[in-house]
Steps between C-alpha positions, in 0.01 A plus 500: 500500500834324432570145614825457690692227675645557847843606367340766282276618784796534738695691236202728438454573871870582540490733199195687628635536854833631369319753280281628784772504770863594430609344829426147374821320399571140401811300588602136482692236312467550121196730534660770281583449134414129515157572649511236774527124478126479425496835309275671754706821478559488125525845341489693829869596508475626144197712593607630842879488485780323685459714811150363564531142370836340572678170543660387823764243591383146578458587867146484639594646839659793318191550282260522793742689723547760227124522447443566871756780490336651192160488672643694794618763252159562347485245219251217442723214386363188333782245535469169319626174649538279194348190668345479848742215564783758496340735755649352816830694499275809530274350770658703783464829311133427422375373838731688738556830323231581243208347689593662833596845373169664592484335846854563617498863382177570686324568172753760386617291204334255263651267245302516173668223302326236287705185458391312189589133477366202301421194711364147477545187291375376168793601278722194564747721680589268787539610858694822430232641268169366628449564869211685666647678805207733577441362851844615620405860423139484618642456852637856486298794637562817299524318168226451242494187282304511174445222243292561186356215296429664163597805290217723623598443862872531421465850356261637763671344801850599384390863461353493852818342637727765346281781638492344849729657761581159650738234366318252276615159382330454162521133404421418137376150399745421223324174400219711353713801398401453136225238530257725688350759267222749565360835396693774678406870493757719324458778753631498857299334777566353842366205697473520877771316693365274774175436312417152365301426186205262491600317183193277501188476713381164640310332782673179615878550539724809528832473317773748601790549257733752337747530213549240227317224684177702480473391136518133603240566768256653253532195272450265794187672630348485151567126488348416840200717417448309176582150630373515859272801524728661762468879499827671599570860593852619415679773697802643320703666776712733279672635814643256756615763749282667612232252393126549462368304798149639458451355152649162599284466811183619331541233234587219744204585722277469194633168366612332826801345329847629403779371277825699472728453201861617455823382336730546798576215741223410744665537842473861623391604151252780437213253523576452869420868565171470312409182690578672832288802406203278415544292816512811719218694337267256326537153654136482605397540136711208371345179371837343412866543603698768317709331232825609333613400148864608474850420388683236700749538786796434272742713300333595172561201268625525143372173351176469701381858458154401376451277804620769742274780383135493616348407166135474397477132602622564854280807542191311380571221754530757778170661404318165488651380830397823671150505355436132585652506851 
């Protein structure tokens, strides 16, 4: 079985989906001959032609607006927004048009588009290339939000997203685009949207995470196990909307403690939704307050990036504080 990084897994999923379904098309800034700024679409225009893989002007609202129109005409577009930081000119099209298409047409029309976009810090890109805006979109009924953490998940979840009849925001953790490597089946496969993965079993503390920060979490739980004897269970959400409440609650009821980790700012971040879920459904099982380890409520910093991101040291402190409460 070949080993791939996330870029290669995304490229492989796109190739397979375009081979199996002629309605799949790719559009975006430099996705054609250049193969995308991170090379995720490299070689696809050469293989499938300029009518199925094509460049667009630097106009995010135009990219998503065009994709919505294509979806209404029977295609399954996969538009790329070069960085999640650039997605806001298309915000209205995504949350008011694509996400509500099924509802406002009484189920007569759907909007099967998969918007790929790299997100998150860790590449010294400053505040225009490092933000994590997932919470804005998770507040939108009708939209699905998916974030893989490794190549295996990237290929299977992207295939599921493209085949889904609803609009999907597929956010790719660019910090581990090439750093995360894993064995990935050559053949096609899908992973269920809305289903979390139990990345590690444990008894004392549940850690809830997704995307690039999952790798920091797995290092941290190894360290507190070795240094302090704290056994942590790790829930990798994979899909943020709709999320797998059953797996989260089952784990928290077992351990009695919960720590949520994400890169985005703390206030009204995704961790707040997880904390509310646990408070509403599992508060009588808790032996310690729910704790969040997150980015800070500041613009994403350029020079203090390592301090901003929830690194292994900060995660370990959160786990120890929660366990020893």
